Amino acid sequence: MCGIVGAIAQRDVSPVLLEGLKRLEYRGYDSAGLAVVDHNKQLQRIRVLGKVNELQEQHQSSPLQGGTGIAHTRWATHGKPSLDNAHPHICRNQVALVHNGIIENHEQLRAQQVDAGYDFSSETDTEVVVNAVYEALQTTKELLQAVFRTIEQLEGAYALGVINKDEPERLIAARKGSPLVIGVGIGEYFIASDVFALLPVTQQFIFLEEGDVADIKRDKLTIYDSNQQIVERPINVSELSSDVADKAGYRHYMLKEIFSQPNAIAESLENRIEDGRVVTSEFGQNAESIFQQVKSVKIVACGTSYHAGLIAAHWLEEIAQIPCQVEIASEYRYRKSVVVDNTLFVSISQSGETADTLAALQLAKKSGFLNTLAICNVAESSLTREAELVFLTHAGPEIGVASTKAFTTQLVGLFLLVIAIAKQNGLDSKQEAMFVKQLESLPGRVNQLLQYKDDIENIAKDFSDKHHALFLGRGSFLPVAMEGALKLKEISYIHAEAYAAGELKHGPLALVDDDMPVVAVAPNNNLLEKLKSNLQEVQARGGKLYLFADKTSEVESTDGVYVLKINALYDFMAPILYTIPLQLLAYYVAVIKGADIDQPRNLAKSVTVE
Ligand code: AGP
């Protein structure tokens, strides 16, 4: 989704802006641009339809110099990817502005502005905002008041960075519904969509709250809340180092992130287990008394995070014997639902900024749930600030658009939650210790599975010329299959669907032929024999089968059946373990296809708009 960087400093800010944009690339974008107020108090701008590298090249051939500037990567929502639609947008060579979010009443504002004589050079919803600032400036004569007047007219979501050529020592930032952080330097300030963009220049950050507007000068920062009252916002010191966004020798961020899972899982377990017991207070100070009252759980999330929720539902019902419903956030937020007494609402999100998940949580807070919990990878995200209870997965920054370590660490957090709730529902300390042991075994077992990478790279060759693939699983392995299919489609652009294996004969079997590879996860559990019969149905129709099975599963490779026997003994950790080969499969297929793995087309890392 769109990325914003801005800076005000004594030095020339263009290199900071370009580096910041580079570090926001992972969010997904189609065009990029940068504007500064130069030393002659004029606005200068460059934009490209394409990658930040091209913007850097353009900047090298005709550098822009100035101490105040804004920059942007655009992920098209209103208007196609094009140079004219790229940000920053400028009104009458006076005001330049970058925006992330969606202005819902842009059509109405556009009509008013056309009547007032404004020309439009883009199809974006953003251009009305820069025009509105310009218009207000004609009366207010200064940028802060002009921005206040503008945001009063806006409906929808925005993070904004605004500069005015006549106030070269001022940068205004505003946020509502879209993330924006201020970086505090020594005698200089920065703004960005997230902290990674600014790590090379500062470790100190202020997270703007909903409705905040920041008036930023080189030596003075004033923040106003939504009532236009001056407020103090705390400075947070980040422990992240600027090289967290490096690939550490891996070809892609996704591969680095897949291989960092043993460590990410270990980090997510640290301090959460003590003497064989789950530390319930890691979910919040009063988590224990809340969990004592839980009679059911509602999980809401999107994409991969939704799949994590689906797996957790199996755990909750089996281990804690608590009913659990899982729902896609964009569906939940627009339907009338019934809240059962004493239901805990759980939202799951890697980024903590997913618009639908956030809106679902906001709705849940008004709907009579026992309490709300966010399982999230980003401290100080909108979701963690909104939820009453919070569990932070400590996966570390995930840059690749395809979620990998965020997923497995969400599952770790969810398993801890299941145990914490189950303890209030009769789970004894012996059983708890056994589950904790399973959790503690995870980093080592995931590490073992990563060693199958060469075998999986080999299988990947068979998929690279295919247009479709089926993924099968049963029970808690159906969501694993769904996640495998999502990974394959999002980074290799192969159409992939997941089915409960028992559903095959109710429709999808009609699709199976020798051009349709079928992937199945086959743990050695009580459903293995049933799964084997489902697989025979595929084999009989000439479909080529790829089976990820446990060493003890007693299934062998034969004609048309490739079995990769992995060391993934069946226990509650198995869904996490079987995810690893599926991540590697998607990755290597995408490598062979030469796809843009870390930034797949049309996708964004952090989906901050509906
Ligand atoms: C997964 O690979 C995707 N990038 C996507 O489905 C993602 O999980 C979804 O957009 C939700 O994001 P969140 O976890 O940041 O809320």
XYZ file of C-alpha atoms and ligand atoms in Angstrom:
626
model
C 0.000 0.000 0.000
C 1.155 3.617 -0.475
C 4.287 4.650 1.398
C 5.087 8.127 2.672
C 8.416 9.668 3.628
C 9.086 13.284 4.514
C 11.941 15.247 6.039
C 12.870 18.679 7.279
C 16.551 19.287 7.968
C 19.482 21.602 7.443
C 21.002 19.094 5.044
C 19.706 18.205 1.610
C 16.892 15.738 2.323
C 16.591 14.011 -1.091
C 18.955 11.092 -0.213
C 16.991 10.447 3.004
C 13.722 10.465 1.081
C 15.013 8.125 -1.625
C 16.472 5.686 0.902
C 13.200 5.827 2.844
C 11.202 4.992 -0.281
C 13.528 2.091 -1.024
C 12.851 0.711 2.441
C 9.093 1.055 1.946
C 9.149 -0.851 -1.344
C 7.968 -4.008 0.408
C 4.582 -2.396 0.986
C 3.827 -2.740 -2.741
C 3.541 0.135 -5.245
C 3.387 1.015 -8.925
C 4.844 4.534 -9.129
C 7.037 6.789 -7.044
C 7.799 10.457 -6.650
C 9.530 13.101 -4.614
C 9.188 16.886 -4.157
C 11.319 19.410 -2.303
C 11.262 23.127 -1.663
C 14.558 24.182 -3.228
C 16.934 26.922 -2.148
C 15.059 29.460 -4.332
C 11.796 28.680 -2.518
C 10.391 26.809 -5.498
C 8.778 23.382 -5.542
C 10.718 20.797 -7.541
C 9.319 17.368 -8.296
C 10.289 14.140 -10.031
C 8.028 11.140 -10.562
C 8.297 7.775 -12.282
C 5.868 5.081 -13.307
C 7.883 2.155 -12.017
C 10.434 1.395 -9.357
C 12.303 3.549 -6.855
C 15.563 2.619 -8.665
C 14.279 4.530 -11.674
C 13.463 7.497 -9.456
C 17.012 7.325 -8.074
C 18.417 7.272 -11.614
C 16.336 10.253 -12.591
C 17.452 12.032 -9.470
C 21.079 11.308 -10.299
C 20.788 12.921 -13.701
C 18.918 15.982 -12.386
C 19.251 16.160 -8.591
C 16.717 18.042 -6.501
C 18.159 19.880 -3.548
C 16.348 21.287 -0.564
C 15.984 20.962 3.187
C 12.252 20.184 3.185
C 10.684 17.447 1.123
C 8.115 14.699 0.792
C 8.159 11.448 -1.166
C 5.738 8.660 -1.950
C 5.246 5.215 -3.415
C 1.747 4.828 -4.859
C -0.391 1.703 -4.894
C -3.207 2.554 -7.270
C -6.730 2.708 -5.872
C -8.375 5.636 -7.686
C -6.990 5.940 -11.187
C -4.665 3.557 -12.990
C -0.910 3.411 -12.353
C 0.412 6.371 -14.403
C 2.817 9.259 -14.150
C 0.000 11.772 -13.785
C -1.508 9.817 -10.925
C 1.812 9.441 -9.084
C 2.380 11.554 -5.964
C 3.396 14.125 -4.825
C 0.506 16.156 -6.193
C 1.048 19.871 -6.570
C -1.505 22.687 -6.743
C -0.562 25.813 -8.706
C 3.151 25.393 -7.942
C 2.392 26.385 -4.350
C 1.541 23.316 -2.267
C 2.813 19.725 -2.636
C 1.176 16.788 -0.872
C 1.492 13.024 -0.440
C -1.366 10.846 0.765
C -1.996 7.281 1.883
C -5.618 6.190 2.350
C -8.871 6.845 0.523
C -10.856 10.075 0.461
C -14.410 8.794 0.264
C -16.070 12.112 -0.626
C -13.556 12.974 -3.356
C -16.184 13.073 -6.109
C -18.209 15.691 -4.299
C -15.098 17.779 -3.509
C -13.885 17.443 -7.089
C -17.202 18.764 -8.441
C -17.025 21.772 -6.102
C -13.418 22.457 -7.069
C -14.123 22.182 -10.798
C -16.857 24.793 -10.316
C -14.353 26.953 -8.471
C -11.999 26.802 -11.460
C -9.477 24.178 -10.377
C -7.865 22.064 -13.093
C -7.170 18.399 -12.416
C -4.164 16.609 -13.818
C -4.874 13.204 -12.261
C -7.698 10.747 -11.641
C -6.762 10.328 -7.990
C -8.838 10.991 -4.905
C -5.771 12.814 -3.543
C -5.752 15.788 -5.854
C -8.828 17.267 -4.155
C -6.843 17.385 -0.917
C -3.954 19.415 -2.292
C -6.410 21.757 -4.013
C -8.326 22.164 -0.760
C -5.120 23.054 1.100
C -4.245 25.590 -1.570
C -7.726 27.091 -1.427
C -7.623 27.370 2.375
C -4.150 28.884 2.213
C -5.513 31.838 0.279
C -7.326 32.875 3.473
C -5.237 31.423 6.277
C -1.919 32.483 4.732
C -0.180 29.711 6.627
C -0.050 25.971 6.132
C -1.082 24.589 9.530
C -4.441 26.365 9.573
C -4.960 25.489 5.906
C -4.493 21.800 6.719
C -6.887 22.068 9.686
C -9.532 23.543 7.395
C -8.888 20.893 4.777
C -9.203 17.861 6.988
C -12.532 19.141 8.279
C -13.820 18.557 4.728
C -12.401 15.058 4.329
C -14.284 11.807 4.788
C -12.329 8.575 4.706
C -8.793 7.668 5.692
C -5.595 9.564 5.296
C -1.980 9.961 6.250
C -0.717 13.220 4.762
C 2.587 15.023 4.305
C 2.231 18.629 3.056
C 4.723 21.370 2.143
C 4.276 24.969 0.980
C 6.904 26.749 -1.120
C 6.430 29.965 0.863
C 7.070 28.222 4.187
C 10.206 26.253 3.345
C 10.937 25.540 7.006
C 7.676 23.743 7.692
C 6.270 20.273 7.079
C 2.733 19.362 8.138
C 1.744 15.757 8.809
C -1.736 14.450 9.604
C -3.224 11.021 10.157
C -6.634 9.423 10.448
C -7.083 5.764 9.654
C -3.698 5.349 7.942
C -0.397 4.920 9.751
C 2.165 7.700 10.140
C 5.180 7.962 12.403
C 7.465 10.900 13.170
C 11.209 10.279 13.392
C 13.019 12.536 15.825
C 16.554 13.480 14.794
C 19.002 16.020 16.177
C 17.835 19.326 14.769
C 15.810 17.514 12.125
C 12.541 15.608 11.856
C 11.192 12.973 9.524
C 7.845 11.365 8.787
C 7.129 7.948 7.317
C 4.515 5.239 6.971
C 6.593 2.992 9.216
C 9.755 3.031 11.262
C 11.833 0.917 8.826
C 11.915 3.801 6.363
C 13.688 5.984 8.905
C 16.000 3.582 10.717
C 19.111 4.848 8.897
C 18.486 8.361 10.301
C 16.962 7.854 13.734
C 15.963 5.350 16.412
C 13.488 7.707 18.091
C 9.864 7.694 17.022
C 6.571 9.316 17.881
C 3.466 7.417 16.802
C 0.728 9.835 15.816
C -2.720 9.056 17.207
C -5.982 9.088 15.249
C -6.842 12.628 14.186
C -3.426 14.108 15.114
C -1.856 16.889 13.075
C 1.856 17.645 13.477
C 3.385 21.024 12.758
C 7.019 20.182 12.095
C 9.853 22.673 11.944
C 13.549 21.796 12.023
C 13.893 22.681 15.698
C 10.326 22.400 16.934
C 7.578 19.844 16.797
C 4.028 20.659 17.877
C 1.336 17.986 17.810
C -2.375 18.781 17.862
C -5.042 16.204 18.680
C -8.345 15.829 16.834
C -9.740 18.775 18.828
C -6.847 20.934 17.654
C -5.434 21.033 21.184
C -1.684 20.782 21.681
C -0.759 17.348 23.054
C 2.393 15.556 24.110
C 3.026 12.198 22.488
C 5.744 9.979 23.946
C 9.009 9.305 22.150
C 9.673 5.581 21.697
C 13.195 4.333 21.218
C 13.282 1.529 18.682
C 15.532 -1.438 19.257
C 15.556 -2.284 15.577
C 18.805 -1.696 13.789
C 18.884 -0.246 10.304
C 20.022 -3.554 8.803
C 16.809 -5.411 9.766
C 15.673 -4.546 6.292
C 18.692 -6.237 4.681
C 18.473 -9.590 2.916
C 21.409 -11.004 4.912
C 22.799 -12.776 1.862
C 19.512 -14.405 0.824
C 18.257 -13.864 -2.700
C 14.873 -12.605 -1.510
C 13.382 -11.320 1.725
C 10.872 -14.140 1.541
C 13.610 -16.771 1.629
C 15.370 -14.985 4.465
C 12.088 -14.874 6.362
C 11.309 -18.545 5.737
C 14.743 -19.477 7.075
C 14.472 -17.162 10.056
C 11.415 -19.022 11.373
C 13.230 -21.139 13.972
C 14.583 -17.939 15.459
C 11.315 -15.998 15.109
C 9.438 -18.803 16.877
C 12.043 -18.974 19.656
C 11.793 -15.187 20.116
C 8.013 -15.393 20.241
C 8.227 -18.012 22.983
C 10.770 -16.163 25.076
C 9.382 -15.092 28.470
C 6.031 -16.604 27.544
C 6.819 -19.923 29.226
C 8.114 -20.445 32.762
C 8.763 -23.830 34.374
C 6.591 -25.670 31.907
C 3.700 -23.207 32.266
C 2.268 -20.580 29.942
C 2.638 -17.043 31.327
C -0.938 -15.815 30.910
C -0.084 -12.229 31.847
C 1.771 -11.964 28.506
C -1.690 -11.357 27.022
C -2.311 -8.429 29.379
C -2.391 -7.604 33.077
C -5.923 -8.868 33.687
C -5.843 -11.642 31.090
C -6.163 -14.408 33.671
C -9.432 -13.155 35.143
C -10.807 -12.518 31.647
C -9.838 -15.976 30.397
C -11.616 -17.496 33.413
C -14.885 -16.155 32.015
C -14.402 -17.175 28.366
C -17.147 -19.466 27.095
C -16.511 -19.031 23.387
C -14.071 -17.332 21.021
C -14.597 -15.333 17.847
C -11.553 -14.868 15.593
C -11.508 -12.279 12.823
C -8.666 -11.634 10.359
C -7.722 -11.483 6.654
C -5.637 -13.633 4.307
C -2.867 -15.602 5.950
C -3.849 -14.335 9.386
C -7.324 -15.756 8.770
C -5.753 -19.141 8.039
C -3.930 -18.962 11.376
C -7.309 -18.377 13.020
C -8.787 -21.435 11.298
C -6.055 -23.669 12.696
C -6.483 -22.170 16.166
C -10.198 -22.998 16.077
C -9.315 -26.706 15.837
C -6.948 -26.371 18.795
C -9.466 -24.443 20.891
C -12.254 -26.926 20.400
C -10.015 -29.974 20.893
C -7.760 -28.814 23.708
C -9.829 -26.215 25.554
C -13.241 -27.564 24.489
C -14.361 -24.013 23.840
C -16.437 -23.289 20.731
C -14.702 -21.036 18.254
C -15.899 -19.232 15.124
C -13.501 -17.765 12.583
C -14.498 -15.114 10.087
C -12.956 -12.958 7.368
C -12.814 -9.368 8.627
C -14.256 -7.770 5.484
C -17.321 -10.017 5.815
C -17.759 -9.680 9.546
C -17.713 -5.878 9.525
C -20.686 -5.610 7.161
C -23.094 -8.180 8.499
C -25.326 -8.388 11.510
C -24.006 -11.060 13.841
C -25.060 -12.444 17.176
C -22.648 -12.240 20.088
C -22.874 -15.176 22.457
C -22.356 -14.262 26.134
C -18.772 -14.377 27.381
C -17.199 -14.492 23.953
C -13.637 -13.302 23.591
C -13.020 -11.413 20.331
C -9.588 -12.125 18.828
C -8.189 -10.143 15.899
C -5.042 -11.378 14.170
C -2.829 -9.233 11.978
C 0.838 -9.166 11.089
C 0.879 -5.451 10.317
C -1.783 -4.270 12.722
C -2.869 -1.804 10.050
C -5.212 -3.910 7.880
C -8.237 -1.664 7.381
C -10.841 -4.438 7.500
C -9.378 -6.105 10.598
C -9.159 -2.768 12.364
C -12.755 -1.874 11.469
C -13.887 -5.316 12.653
C -12.177 -4.755 16.015
C -13.749 -1.304 16.331
C -17.152 -2.833 15.636
C -16.508 -5.658 18.107
C -15.752 -3.164 20.873
C -19.303 -1.862 20.545
C -20.924 -5.272 20.196
C -20.915 -6.722 23.697
C -17.941 -9.094 23.586
C -16.392 -10.144 26.878
C -13.133 -8.528 25.806
C -10.940 -7.945 22.751
C -7.482 -9.328 22.048
C -5.086 -8.450 19.217
C -2.396 -10.885 18.103
C -0.023 -8.726 16.158
C 3.586 -8.402 15.035
C 3.871 -4.623 15.230
C 3.928 -2.878 18.582
C 2.323 0.555 18.434
C 0.231 -0.385 15.431
C -3.370 0.813 15.156
C -4.663 -2.646 16.115
C -2.587 -2.989 19.278
C -3.634 0.470 20.365
C -7.287 -0.353 19.809
C -7.495 -3.783 21.497
C -7.870 -4.255 25.235
C -5.554 -7.277 25.425
C -2.480 -7.617 23.224
C -0.122 -10.444 22.390
C 2.884 -9.401 20.330
C 4.443 -12.010 18.107
C 8.149 -11.325 18.026
C 8.730 -12.378 14.439
C 10.736 -9.257 13.639
C 9.930 -7.136 10.600
C 8.470 -9.094 7.714
C 9.315 -7.416 4.415
C 8.238 -9.966 1.785
C 4.592 -9.429 0.853
C 3.955 -13.151 1.246
C 3.546 -13.779 4.933
C 5.693 -16.617 6.297
C 7.292 -16.101 9.699
C 4.393 -13.862 10.707
C 2.057 -16.839 10.139
C 4.031 -19.403 12.109
C 4.553 -17.005 15.016
C 0.851 -16.121 15.006
C 0.222 -19.839 15.430
C 2.633 -19.896 18.356
C 0.726 -17.000 19.961
C -2.585 -18.712 19.302
C -1.400 -22.007 20.778
C -0.280 -20.170 23.919
C -3.722 -18.553 24.034
C -5.434 -21.927 23.720
C -3.400 -23.300 26.629
C -4.012 -20.181 28.709
C -7.767 -20.527 28.174
C -7.751 -24.320 28.552
C -6.123 -23.949 31.987
C -9.312 -22.271 33.151
C -11.308 -25.105 31.651
C -9.794 -28.107 33.316
C -6.396 -28.558 31.629
C -4.128 -29.902 34.350
C -0.510 -28.907 34.865
C 0.776 -32.245 33.541
C -1.058 -31.758 30.251
C 0.039 -28.141 30.144
C 3.662 -29.182 30.567
C 3.257 -31.669 27.706
C 1.893 -28.968 25.369
C 4.608 -26.557 26.422
C 7.169 -29.207 25.557
C 5.679 -29.498 22.076
C 5.956 -25.735 21.672
C 9.528 -25.725 22.867
C 10.431 -28.395 20.339
C 9.250 -26.216 17.461
C 12.354 -24.174 16.531
C 14.445 -27.334 16.191
C 11.789 -29.212 14.230
C 11.184 -26.290 11.862
C 14.919 -26.140 11.319
C 14.940 -29.830 10.328
C 12.183 -29.231 7.793
C 14.098 -26.376 6.181
C 16.722 -28.960 5.265
C 14.338 -30.398 2.646
C 14.820 -27.303 0.552
C 16.726 -29.070 -2.252
C 14.059 -31.771 -2.623
C 11.360 -29.137 -2.765
C 13.318 -27.052 -5.272
C 13.332 -30.163 -7.473
C 9.581 -30.704 -7.213
C 9.036 -27.024 -8.021
C 10.222 -27.626 -11.598
C 7.088 -29.707 -12.247
C 4.835 -26.769 -11.334
C 6.452 -23.958 -13.263
C 4.613 -24.633 -16.553
C 1.255 -25.344 -14.906
C -1.650 -22.917 -14.772
C -3.613 -24.503 -11.928
C -2.959 -26.539 -8.807
C -5.105 -28.157 -6.137
C -4.162 -28.355 -2.477
C -5.803 -30.894 -0.199
C -5.925 -31.340 3.543
C -8.242 -32.547 6.256
C -9.049 -31.260 9.746
C -6.562 -28.695 10.989
C -4.526 -29.366 7.828
C -7.203 -27.892 5.564
C -6.158 -24.358 6.579
C -2.542 -25.459 6.009
C -3.521 -26.452 2.456
C -5.361 -23.118 2.075
C -2.249 -21.282 3.153
C -0.111 -23.328 0.714
C -2.489 -22.447 -2.135
C -2.481 -18.753 -1.174
C 1.324 -18.691 -1.130
C 1.553 -20.320 -4.552
C -0.992 -18.039 -6.190
C 0.258 -14.785 -4.725
C 3.901 -15.120 -5.695
C 3.907 -17.436 -8.735
C 0.540 -16.352 -10.235
C -0.503 -19.993 -10.635
C -4.184 -20.400 -9.911
C -4.336 -22.577 -6.803
C -7.294 -23.679 -4.702
C -7.522 -25.659 -1.503
C -10.197 -28.202 -0.693
C -11.075 -30.418 2.192
C -9.975 -33.745 0.715
C -13.400 -35.266 1.421
C -15.005 -32.621 -0.795
C -13.089 -33.706 -3.912
C -15.781 -35.968 -5.262
C -18.404 -33.284 -4.737
C -17.057 -31.175 -7.580
C -13.359 -30.394 -7.935
C -12.500 -33.921 -9.082
C -13.935 -32.883 -12.460
C -10.911 -30.613 -12.879
C -8.299 -33.274 -12.272
C -6.223 -34.405 -15.240
C -2.512 -34.801 -15.962
C -2.161 -31.036 -16.225
C -3.410 -30.377 -12.714
C -0.870 -31.085 -9.980
C -2.459 -31.981 -6.665
C -0.601 -31.274 -3.435
C -1.685 -32.973 -0.236
C -0.514 -32.734 3.336
C -0.691 -36.151 4.900
C 0.227 -36.249 8.576
C 0.107 -39.607 10.242
C -3.131 -39.041 12.143
C -6.555 -40.677 12.384
C -7.561 -39.226 9.005
C -4.622 -40.656 7.073
C -6.485 -43.721 5.778
C -9.390 -41.565 4.611
C -6.992 -39.171 2.933
C -5.314 -42.078 1.154
C -8.670 -43.044 -0.426
C -9.230 -39.441 -1.506
C -5.830 -39.493 -3.134
C -6.610 -42.661 -5.017
C -9.534 -40.806 -6.555
C -7.036 -38.281 -7.926
C -4.599 -40.935 -9.118
C -7.328 -42.819 -10.943
C -8.039 -39.670 -13.006
C -4.416 -39.291 -14.099
C -3.676 -36.393 -11.743
C -0.083 -36.075 -10.534
C 0.090 -36.152 -6.764
C 2.640 -34.504 -4.509
C 2.368 -35.745 -0.987
C 4.024 -34.227 2.034
C 3.816 -37.107 4.448
C 5.357 -38.094 7.721
C 8.133 -40.688 7.656
C 5.850 -43.062 9.547
C 2.889 -42.625 7.176
C 3.558 -45.777 5.109
C 2.887 -44.116 1.777
C 5.391 -44.630 -1.013
C 6.201 -42.894 -4.269
C 4.774 -44.726 -7.275
C 3.901 -43.815 -10.818
C 2.209 -40.408 -10.692
C 2.701 -40.090 -6.952
C 5.648 -38.246 -5.479
C 5.977 -38.634 -1.729
C 8.290 -36.372 0.209
C 8.708 -38.013 3.577
C 9.375 -35.415 6.202
C 10.201 -35.599 9.823
C 7.029 -34.153 11.246
C 5.644 -36.591 13.765
C 1.996 -35.918 14.414
C 1.159 -33.708 17.378
C -0.454 -30.302 17.804
C 2.555 -28.607 16.237
C 2.125 -30.512 12.971
C 0.067 -27.812 11.168
C 2.948 -25.388 11.761
C 5.492 -27.945 10.538
C 3.626 -28.869 7.348
C 3.418 -25.194 6.433
C 7.181 -25.018 5.908
C 7.459 -27.264 2.802
C 4.482 -25.475 1.259
C 6.169 -22.092 1.750
C 9.331 -23.446 0.126
C 7.360 -24.952 -2.757
C 5.668 -21.622 -3.558
C 8.996 -19.826 -3.273
C 10.924 -22.108 -5.629
C 8.113 -22.222 -8.210
C 8.122 -18.407 -8.240
C 11.926 -18.358 -8.592
C 11.741 -20.633 -11.640
C 9.011 -18.444 -13.112
C 11.150 -15.348 -12.552
C 8.371 -13.623 -10.613
C 8.834 -10.541 -8.449
C 8.759 -12.572 -5.262
C 9.002 -9.918 -2.585
C 6.646 -7.500 -4.286
C 4.133 -9.539 -6.268
C 2.064 -7.630 -8.781
C -1.082 -5.859 -7.552
C -0.426 -6.765 -3.900
C 0.550 -4.684 -0.906
C 2.121 -5.747 2.350
C -0.041 -3.632 4.510
C -3.596 -3.256 3.248
C -4.566 0.030 4.851
C -7.579 0.645 2.598
C -10.761 -1.361 2.126
C -0.325 -13.258 2.887
O 0.781 -13.770 2.284
C -0.790 -11.974 2.409
N 0.222 -11.045 2.220
C -2.091 -11.446 3.014
O -3.059 -12.424 2.858
C -2.077 -10.965 4.484
O -1.953 -12.043 5.354
C -3.372 -10.189 4.748
O -3.400 -9.056 3.913
C -3.538 -9.767 6.179
O -2.509 -8.936 6.593
P -2.243 -8.649 8.127
O -1.846 -9.925 8.755
O -1.143 -7.623 8.129
O -3.524 -8.112 8.691
